[in-house]
XYZ file of C-alpha atoms in Angstrom:
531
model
C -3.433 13.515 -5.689
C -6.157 13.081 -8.325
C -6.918 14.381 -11.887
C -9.978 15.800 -12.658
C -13.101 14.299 -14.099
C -12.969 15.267 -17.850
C -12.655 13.072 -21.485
C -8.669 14.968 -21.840
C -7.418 13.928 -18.291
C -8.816 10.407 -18.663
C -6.594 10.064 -22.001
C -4.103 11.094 -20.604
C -3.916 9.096 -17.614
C -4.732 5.918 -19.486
C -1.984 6.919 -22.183
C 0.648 7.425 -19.471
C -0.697 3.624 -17.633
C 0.173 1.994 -20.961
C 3.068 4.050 -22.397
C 4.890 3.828 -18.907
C 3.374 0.446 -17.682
C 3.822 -1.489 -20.507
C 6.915 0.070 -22.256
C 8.911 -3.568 -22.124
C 6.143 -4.955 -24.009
C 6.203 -1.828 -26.663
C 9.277 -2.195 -27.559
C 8.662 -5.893 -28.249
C 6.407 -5.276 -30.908
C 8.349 -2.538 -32.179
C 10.952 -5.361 -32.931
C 8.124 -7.651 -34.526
C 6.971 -4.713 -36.734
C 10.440 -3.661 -37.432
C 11.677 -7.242 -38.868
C 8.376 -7.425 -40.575
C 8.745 -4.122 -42.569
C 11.969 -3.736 -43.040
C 13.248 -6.876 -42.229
C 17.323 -7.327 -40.571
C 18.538 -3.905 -41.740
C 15.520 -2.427 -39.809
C 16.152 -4.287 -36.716
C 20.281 -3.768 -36.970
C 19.834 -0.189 -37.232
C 21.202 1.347 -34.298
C 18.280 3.041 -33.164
C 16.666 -0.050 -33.697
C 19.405 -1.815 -31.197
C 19.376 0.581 -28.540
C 15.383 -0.241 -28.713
C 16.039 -3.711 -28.304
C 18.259 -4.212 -25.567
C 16.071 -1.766 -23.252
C 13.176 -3.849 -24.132
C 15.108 -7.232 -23.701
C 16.002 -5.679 -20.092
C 12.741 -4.878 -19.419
C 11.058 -7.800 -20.519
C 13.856 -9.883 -18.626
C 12.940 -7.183 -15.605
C 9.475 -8.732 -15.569
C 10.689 -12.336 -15.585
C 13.173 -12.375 -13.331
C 12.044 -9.873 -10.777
C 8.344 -8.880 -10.632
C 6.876 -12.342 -11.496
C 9.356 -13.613 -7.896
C 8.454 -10.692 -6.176
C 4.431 -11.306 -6.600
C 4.646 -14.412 -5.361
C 7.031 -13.664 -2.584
C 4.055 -10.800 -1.465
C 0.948 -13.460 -1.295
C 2.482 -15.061 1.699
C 0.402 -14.436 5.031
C 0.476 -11.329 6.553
C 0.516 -10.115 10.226
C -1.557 -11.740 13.021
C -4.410 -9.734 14.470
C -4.433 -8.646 17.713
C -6.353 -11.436 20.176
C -9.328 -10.189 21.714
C -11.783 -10.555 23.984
C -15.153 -12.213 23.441
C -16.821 -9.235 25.164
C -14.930 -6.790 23.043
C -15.856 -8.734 19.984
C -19.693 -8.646 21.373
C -19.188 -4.650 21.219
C -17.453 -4.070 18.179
C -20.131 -6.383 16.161
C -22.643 -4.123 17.794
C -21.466 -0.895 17.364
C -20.645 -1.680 13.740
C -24.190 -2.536 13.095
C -25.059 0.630 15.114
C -23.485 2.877 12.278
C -24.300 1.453 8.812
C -26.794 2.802 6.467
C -27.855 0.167 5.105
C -27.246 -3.355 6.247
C -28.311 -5.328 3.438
C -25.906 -3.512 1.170
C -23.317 -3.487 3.566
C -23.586 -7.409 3.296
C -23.713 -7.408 -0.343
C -20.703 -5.054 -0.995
C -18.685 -6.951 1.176
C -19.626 -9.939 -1.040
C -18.824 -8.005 -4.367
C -21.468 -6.756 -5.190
C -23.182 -10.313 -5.222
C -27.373 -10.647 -4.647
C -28.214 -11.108 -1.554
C -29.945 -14.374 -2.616
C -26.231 -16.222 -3.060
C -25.444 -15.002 0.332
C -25.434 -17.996 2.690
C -25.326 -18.379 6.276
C -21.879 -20.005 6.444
C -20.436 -17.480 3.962
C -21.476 -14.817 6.545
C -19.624 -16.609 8.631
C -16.460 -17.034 6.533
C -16.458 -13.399 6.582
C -17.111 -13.334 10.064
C -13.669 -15.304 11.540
C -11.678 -13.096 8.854
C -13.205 -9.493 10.346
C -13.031 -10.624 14.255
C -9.781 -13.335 14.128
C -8.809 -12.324 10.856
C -8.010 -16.360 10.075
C -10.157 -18.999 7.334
C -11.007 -21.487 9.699
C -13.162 -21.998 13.016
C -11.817 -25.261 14.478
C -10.565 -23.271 17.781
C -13.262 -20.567 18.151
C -16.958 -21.042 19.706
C -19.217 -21.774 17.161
C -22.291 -20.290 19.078
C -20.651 -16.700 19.208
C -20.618 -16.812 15.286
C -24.244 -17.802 15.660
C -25.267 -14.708 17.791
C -23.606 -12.008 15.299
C -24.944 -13.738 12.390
C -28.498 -13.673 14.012
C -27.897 -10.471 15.097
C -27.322 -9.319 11.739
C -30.792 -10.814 10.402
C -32.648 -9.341 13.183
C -31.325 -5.449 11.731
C -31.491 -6.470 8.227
C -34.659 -8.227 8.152
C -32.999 -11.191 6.249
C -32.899 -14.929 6.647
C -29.956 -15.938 5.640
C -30.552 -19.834 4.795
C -27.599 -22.544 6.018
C -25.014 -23.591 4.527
C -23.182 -21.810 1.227
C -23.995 -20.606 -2.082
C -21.811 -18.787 -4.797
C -20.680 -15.836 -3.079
C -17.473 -15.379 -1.907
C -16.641 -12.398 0.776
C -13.800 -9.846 0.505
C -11.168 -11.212 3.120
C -8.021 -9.010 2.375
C -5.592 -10.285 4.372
C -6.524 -13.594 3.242
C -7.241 -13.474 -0.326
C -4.451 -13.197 -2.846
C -2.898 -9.490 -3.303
C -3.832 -7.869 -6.203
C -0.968 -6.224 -7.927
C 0.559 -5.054 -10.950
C 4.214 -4.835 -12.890
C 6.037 -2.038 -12.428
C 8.567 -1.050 -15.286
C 11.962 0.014 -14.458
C 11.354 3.521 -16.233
C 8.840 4.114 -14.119
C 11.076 3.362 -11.247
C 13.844 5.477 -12.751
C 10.868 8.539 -13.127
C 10.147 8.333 -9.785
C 13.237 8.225 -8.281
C 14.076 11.634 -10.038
C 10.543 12.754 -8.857
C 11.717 11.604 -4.968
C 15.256 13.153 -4.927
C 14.247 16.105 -6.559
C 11.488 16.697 -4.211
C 13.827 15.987 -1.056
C 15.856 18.383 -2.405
C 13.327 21.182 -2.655
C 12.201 20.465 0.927
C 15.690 20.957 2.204
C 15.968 24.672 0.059
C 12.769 25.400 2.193
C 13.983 24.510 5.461
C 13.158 20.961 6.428
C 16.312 19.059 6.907
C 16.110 15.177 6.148
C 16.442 12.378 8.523
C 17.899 9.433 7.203
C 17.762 5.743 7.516
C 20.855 3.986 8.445
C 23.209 4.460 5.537
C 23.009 0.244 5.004
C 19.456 0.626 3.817
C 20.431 2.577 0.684
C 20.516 -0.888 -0.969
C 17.399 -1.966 0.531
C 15.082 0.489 -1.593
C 14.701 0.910 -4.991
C 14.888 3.653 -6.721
C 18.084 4.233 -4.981
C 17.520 7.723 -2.497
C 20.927 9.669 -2.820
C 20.012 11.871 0.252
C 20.131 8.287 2.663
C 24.258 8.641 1.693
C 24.617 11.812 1.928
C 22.559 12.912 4.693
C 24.502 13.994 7.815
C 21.021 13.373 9.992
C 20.156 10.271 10.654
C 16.604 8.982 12.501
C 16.673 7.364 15.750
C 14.500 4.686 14.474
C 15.568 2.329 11.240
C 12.642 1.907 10.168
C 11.008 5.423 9.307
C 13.035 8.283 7.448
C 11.257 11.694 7.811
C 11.382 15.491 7.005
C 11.732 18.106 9.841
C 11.204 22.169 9.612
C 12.521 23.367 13.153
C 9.585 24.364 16.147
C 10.353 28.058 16.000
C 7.029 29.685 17.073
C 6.417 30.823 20.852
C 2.231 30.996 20.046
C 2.001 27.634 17.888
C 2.936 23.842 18.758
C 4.159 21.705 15.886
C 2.351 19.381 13.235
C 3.071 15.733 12.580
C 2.089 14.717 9.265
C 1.323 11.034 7.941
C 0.867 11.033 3.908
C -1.160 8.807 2.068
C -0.388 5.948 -0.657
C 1.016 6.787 -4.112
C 4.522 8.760 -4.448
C 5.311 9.807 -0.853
C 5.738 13.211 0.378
C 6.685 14.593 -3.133
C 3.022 15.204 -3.919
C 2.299 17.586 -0.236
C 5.380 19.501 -1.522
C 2.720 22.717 -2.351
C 0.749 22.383 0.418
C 3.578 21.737 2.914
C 5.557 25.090 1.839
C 2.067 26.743 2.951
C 2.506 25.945 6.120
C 4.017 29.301 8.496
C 7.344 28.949 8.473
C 7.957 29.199 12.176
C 5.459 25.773 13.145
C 7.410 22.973 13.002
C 6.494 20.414 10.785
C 7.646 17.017 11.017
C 6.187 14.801 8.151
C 7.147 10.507 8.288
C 7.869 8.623 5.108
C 6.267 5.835 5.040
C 7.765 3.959 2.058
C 5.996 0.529 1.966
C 3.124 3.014 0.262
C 5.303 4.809 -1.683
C 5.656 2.891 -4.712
C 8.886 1.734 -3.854
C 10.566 -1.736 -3.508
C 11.564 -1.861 0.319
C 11.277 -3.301 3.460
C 7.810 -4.562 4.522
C 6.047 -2.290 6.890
C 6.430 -2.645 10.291
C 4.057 -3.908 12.717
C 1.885 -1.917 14.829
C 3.494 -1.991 17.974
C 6.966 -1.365 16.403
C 5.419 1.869 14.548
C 4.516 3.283 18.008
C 7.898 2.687 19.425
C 9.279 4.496 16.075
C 7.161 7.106 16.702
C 7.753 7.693 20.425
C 11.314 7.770 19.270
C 11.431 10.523 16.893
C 8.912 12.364 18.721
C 12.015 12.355 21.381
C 14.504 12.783 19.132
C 12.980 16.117 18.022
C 11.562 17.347 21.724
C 8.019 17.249 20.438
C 5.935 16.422 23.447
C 2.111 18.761 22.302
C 1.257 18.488 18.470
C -1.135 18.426 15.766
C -1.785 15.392 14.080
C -2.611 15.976 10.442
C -3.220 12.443 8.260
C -4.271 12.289 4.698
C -5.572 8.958 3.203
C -3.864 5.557 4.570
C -2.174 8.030 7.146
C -5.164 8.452 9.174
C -4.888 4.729 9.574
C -2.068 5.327 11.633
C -3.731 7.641 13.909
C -5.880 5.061 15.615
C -2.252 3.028 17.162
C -0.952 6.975 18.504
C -4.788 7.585 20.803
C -4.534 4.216 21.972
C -0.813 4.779 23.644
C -1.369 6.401 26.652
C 2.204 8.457 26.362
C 2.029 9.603 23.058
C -2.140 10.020 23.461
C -1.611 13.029 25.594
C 0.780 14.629 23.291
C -1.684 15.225 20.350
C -3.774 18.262 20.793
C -5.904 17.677 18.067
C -6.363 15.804 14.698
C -7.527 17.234 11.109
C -8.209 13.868 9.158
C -7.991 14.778 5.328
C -9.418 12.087 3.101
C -10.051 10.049 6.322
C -10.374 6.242 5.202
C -9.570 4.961 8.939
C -13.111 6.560 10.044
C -16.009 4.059 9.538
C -13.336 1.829 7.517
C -15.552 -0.954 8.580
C -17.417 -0.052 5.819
C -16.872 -2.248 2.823
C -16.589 0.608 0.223
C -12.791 1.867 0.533
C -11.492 -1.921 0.350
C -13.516 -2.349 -2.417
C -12.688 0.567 -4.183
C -9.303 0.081 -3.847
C -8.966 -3.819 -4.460
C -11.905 -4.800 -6.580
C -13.685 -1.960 -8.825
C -13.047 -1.567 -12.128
C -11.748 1.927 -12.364
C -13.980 3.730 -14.762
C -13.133 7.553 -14.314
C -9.570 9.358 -14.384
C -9.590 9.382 -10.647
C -10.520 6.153 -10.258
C -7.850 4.811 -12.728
C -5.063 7.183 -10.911
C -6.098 5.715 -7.986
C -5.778 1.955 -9.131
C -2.576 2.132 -11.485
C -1.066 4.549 -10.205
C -1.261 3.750 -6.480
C -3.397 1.046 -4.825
C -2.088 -1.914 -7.019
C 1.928 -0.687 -6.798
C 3.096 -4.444 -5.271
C 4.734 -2.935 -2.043
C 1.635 -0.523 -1.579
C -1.263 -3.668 -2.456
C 0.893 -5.947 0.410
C 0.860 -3.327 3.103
C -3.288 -2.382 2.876
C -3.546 -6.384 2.441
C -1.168 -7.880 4.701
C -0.430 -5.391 7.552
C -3.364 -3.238 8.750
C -6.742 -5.335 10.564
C -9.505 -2.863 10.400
C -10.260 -3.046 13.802
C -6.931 -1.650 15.095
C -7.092 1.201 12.699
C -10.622 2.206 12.418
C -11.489 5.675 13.798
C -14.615 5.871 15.810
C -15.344 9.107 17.638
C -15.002 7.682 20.860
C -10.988 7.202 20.012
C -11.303 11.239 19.291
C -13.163 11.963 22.473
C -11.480 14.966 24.404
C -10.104 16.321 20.864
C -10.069 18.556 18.724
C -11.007 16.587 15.714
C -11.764 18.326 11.787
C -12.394 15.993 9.407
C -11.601 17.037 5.458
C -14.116 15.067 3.105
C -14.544 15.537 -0.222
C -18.014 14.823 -1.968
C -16.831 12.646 -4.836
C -14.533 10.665 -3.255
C -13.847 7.946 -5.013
C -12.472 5.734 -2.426
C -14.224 6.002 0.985
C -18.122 6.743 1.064
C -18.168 9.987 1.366
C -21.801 10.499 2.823
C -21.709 8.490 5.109
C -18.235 9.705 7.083
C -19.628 13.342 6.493
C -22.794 12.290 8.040
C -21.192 10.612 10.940
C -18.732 13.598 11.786
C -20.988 16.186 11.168
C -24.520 14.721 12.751
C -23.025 11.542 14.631
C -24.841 9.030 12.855
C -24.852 6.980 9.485
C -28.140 7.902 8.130
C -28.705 8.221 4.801
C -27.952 11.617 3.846
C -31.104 13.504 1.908
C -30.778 16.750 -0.430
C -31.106 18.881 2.869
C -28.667 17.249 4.503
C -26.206 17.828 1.656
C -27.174 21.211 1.457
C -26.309 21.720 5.093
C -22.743 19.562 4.436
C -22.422 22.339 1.863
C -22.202 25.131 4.581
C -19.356 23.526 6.732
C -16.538 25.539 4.870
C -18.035 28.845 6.190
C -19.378 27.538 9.783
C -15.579 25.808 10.678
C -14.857 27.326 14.075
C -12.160 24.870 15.211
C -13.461 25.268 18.489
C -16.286 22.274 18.906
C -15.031 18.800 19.381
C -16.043 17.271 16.306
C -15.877 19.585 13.017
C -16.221 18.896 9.441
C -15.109 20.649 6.106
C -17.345 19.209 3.168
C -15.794 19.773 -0.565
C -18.820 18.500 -2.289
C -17.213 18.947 -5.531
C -13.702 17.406 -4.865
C -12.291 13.747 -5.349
C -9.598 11.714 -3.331
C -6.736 13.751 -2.921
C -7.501 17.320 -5.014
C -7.834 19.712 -1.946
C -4.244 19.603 -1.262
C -3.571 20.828 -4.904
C -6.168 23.694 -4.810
C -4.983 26.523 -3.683
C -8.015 27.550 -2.322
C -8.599 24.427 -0.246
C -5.295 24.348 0.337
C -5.896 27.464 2.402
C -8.225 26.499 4.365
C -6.605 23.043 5.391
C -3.371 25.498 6.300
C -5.928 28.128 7.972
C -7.140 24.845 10.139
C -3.550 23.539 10.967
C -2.535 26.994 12.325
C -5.770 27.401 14.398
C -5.457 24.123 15.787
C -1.703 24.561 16.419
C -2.076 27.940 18.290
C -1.810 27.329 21.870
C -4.082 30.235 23.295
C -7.337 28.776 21.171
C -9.810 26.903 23.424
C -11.845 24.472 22.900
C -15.753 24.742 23.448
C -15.369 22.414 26.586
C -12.926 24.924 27.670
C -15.206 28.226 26.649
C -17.738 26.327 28.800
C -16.026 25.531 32.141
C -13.957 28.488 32.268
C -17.345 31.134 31.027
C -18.926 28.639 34.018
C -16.138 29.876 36.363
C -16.887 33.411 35.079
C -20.454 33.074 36.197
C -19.877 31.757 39.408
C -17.113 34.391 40.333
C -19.591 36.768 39.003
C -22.570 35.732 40.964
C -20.186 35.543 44.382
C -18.892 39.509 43.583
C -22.991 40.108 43.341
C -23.448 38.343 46.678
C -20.757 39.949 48.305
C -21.741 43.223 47.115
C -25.131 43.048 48.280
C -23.359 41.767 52.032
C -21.500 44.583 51.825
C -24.489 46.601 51.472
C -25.910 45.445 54.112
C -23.159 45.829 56.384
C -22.743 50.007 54.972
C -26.998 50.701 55.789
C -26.582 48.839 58.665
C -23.253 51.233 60.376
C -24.751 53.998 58.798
């Protein structure tokens, strides 16, 4: 959830990134200055003491844990799924199908570098990482690299020349994690934050579904509902908050969050919700901002989820994602079980659609924040050590990425906001709105502009453009946060049809219609005729 752009918010996000971040380091100088000044009555004072030993733990914090830790994280991450050389064939194609501009689309993927220090063989390097998702080509055909890099000339106009040059692709799951050092007040904030929040969810009706009891020691801050907790979660590996399905007229939502504190942060926008839908939100802690468990692998997340979708009799729902949780909505479509159970989707902050495109990864990994949002989004989030491994180390773009053929037959609302300062905003507004990745023009903004007010929630694909919103805000204003809890309900009410439905059954109407006519004018027919 994101600050706003203004000179007082950016002070005061960059004054809470060093007096948080670096506190261990703080109260090291304060030591240096104190012997300095006042020399060893200053530093013996005891106010002066208790200074030191929290900084000596802190320091010794840094040492002994995160510096381990960092390096422990930079081992390789999870295998991609094999695939076909066919499938590979279509994916290249119908990635090239929905970029705006290739050229820049090569050079953001190769940080920004001129396109002149792009080389054939570094297209390539990038290449094995996007389709294998490994460094080296010794076991795959080096003619099928060939074609894709040729067919990348032939829409870009380029000639890439052979061999390499200076520029070096982004290759997440391959390059070192970016990360950064956590201090334990920060952990000891947050773990108020978390409890407190879990608390106020239970006061307002969700009850809390543990882990097993033995992973209280496995994540830190320590969560004092995972003792106490009489409800526990049929799988391990996800805790999660459930309000009880009350409603006769609605189904229920499932809700994936996005990176930074967990489900804290949807706290206001969750209590909006009608009280008798039943809303049944995961924790996903690997993006949390905790130390914990690594995140599971794909097909283990699907299992989870068919689990606690059992566990809680929840066979027709909404899915609602926000962020890195629309990445997970991509594994759910392509299980055929738990495919037919979601209704519809509204996709807030989607990063999973077009995620092809090289702008959220290098948003998130490699810009130099510049704005409040943007340094939010960096310290307080993306580079968290847990959080960088998991969007480094566990998710391969193509098993995530949303196209709109995985939301074919749904109900799908996608929730982008105009600054964004993480996915490219245009270009996912342009795609769910028009169907393409065209460059959008002043009219077409304009247009984007009107999709608040023309939101049906009946059409297959629908957007809802906030073109003066970053990453994150609409689920703090309350006026966006009504209409993102105006489109769960419509979408969760089980008497509103889609437009394919309107169609076939106002079809039926006509032909019923047109046989009453026939049969009337039979009828007729028959009458003059007796008469």
């Amino acid at each position: 959830m994101l600050v706003n752009h203004n000179p007082f918010t950016y002070a005061l996000v960059v004054a809470g990134k060093y007096l948080v971040g670096y506190v261990g380091l703080g109260c090291f100088l304060y030591f240096v200055v104190a012997l300095f000044v006042g020399n060893i009555p200053a530093i013996s004072h005891p106010f002066s003491i208790t200074v030191e030993v929290y900084g000596a733990i802190e320091i010794l914090w840094y040492f002994i844990w995160f510096l381990p830790f960092k390096a422990y994280l930079q081992r390789p991450g999870l295998s991609m799924i094999p695939t076909t050389r066919a499938q590979r064939k279509a994916l290249i194609e119908r990635l090239l199908n929905h970029v705006p501009n290739v050229r820049l689309f090569i050079r953001k993927w190769f940080n920004d570098a001129h396109l002149d220090e792009v080389y054939r063989d570094d297209v390539k390097d990038w290449l094995l990482w996007a389709l294998w998702g490994v460094i080296s080509d010794t076991d795959i055909d080096p003619d099928e690299l060939e074609e894709y890099v040729c067919e990348a000339e032939s829409r870009s106009g380029l000639t890439l020349p052979r061999g390499r040059a200076g520029a070096r692709p982004m290759r997440l799951s391959l390059d070192p994690v970016k990360m950064i050092h956590r201090s334990l007040l920060w952990y000891a904030l947050l773990g108020i934050v978390d409890n407190t929040a879990t608390l106020l969810l239970i006061f307002n009706g969700f009850g809390f579904w543990r882990q097993p009891r033995i992973s209280f020691l496995k994540v830190f801050p320590f969560r004092i509902m995972t003792l106490f907790s009489t409800k526990e979660s049929v799988s391990p590996h996800f805790s999660y908050v459930y309000r009880p399905h009350k409603s006769n007229t609605h189904r229920p939502i499932v809700f994936c969050h996005g990176i930074g504190i967990g489900l804290s942060t949807y706290f206001y926008w969750l209590r909006t919700i009608p009280k008798e839908i039943g809303v049944l939100a995961l924790e996903f802690l690997p993006v949390s901002g905790r130390i914990c468990p690594e995140s599971v692998s794909q097909e283990d997340y699907v299992k989870a989820m068919r689990q606690i979708l059992s566990q809680q009799d929840i066979n027709d729902f909404v899915f609602v994602g926000h962020s890195y949780g629309t990445f997970l909505a991509r594994p759910l479509l392509d299980d055929t079980g738990i495919s037919l159970m979601i209704n519809s989707l509204i996709l807030i902050d989607p990063a999973a659609i077009l995620m092809h495109l090289p702008d959220t990864a290098y948003n998130i990994t490699r810009k130099q924040p510049l704005t409040a949002p943007e340094v939010q989004i960096a310290w307080g989030a993306a580079l968290d050590p847990r959080t960088a491994h998991t969007v480094c180390r566990r998710i391969h773009w193509p098993e995530h990425i949303l196209w709109r053929e995985n939301l074919a037959g749904k109900r799908t609302t996608a929730i982008v906001a105009g600054r964004d300062c993480v996915i490219n905003a245009g270009a996912v507004a342009g795609y769910m709105y028009y169907g393409d990745t065209k460059p959008m023009t002043s009219a077409d903004l304009i247009e984007l502009r009107k999709t608040p007010r023309l939101w049906t929630g009946t059409a297959e694909f629908e957007l809802i453009y906030l073109f003066d919103r970053d990453h994150g805000q609409s689920l703090l204003i309350p006026s966006d946060v009504k209409k993102i809890t105006n489109t769960v309900e419509t979408y969760a009410r089980l008497d509103y049809r889609s437009d394919k439905d309107r169609e076939e059954n106002e079809a039926f109407d006509v032909h019923i219609r047109e046989e009453v006519h026939a049969n009337s004018k039979v009828n007729e027919i028959l009458d003059s005729n007796v008469v």
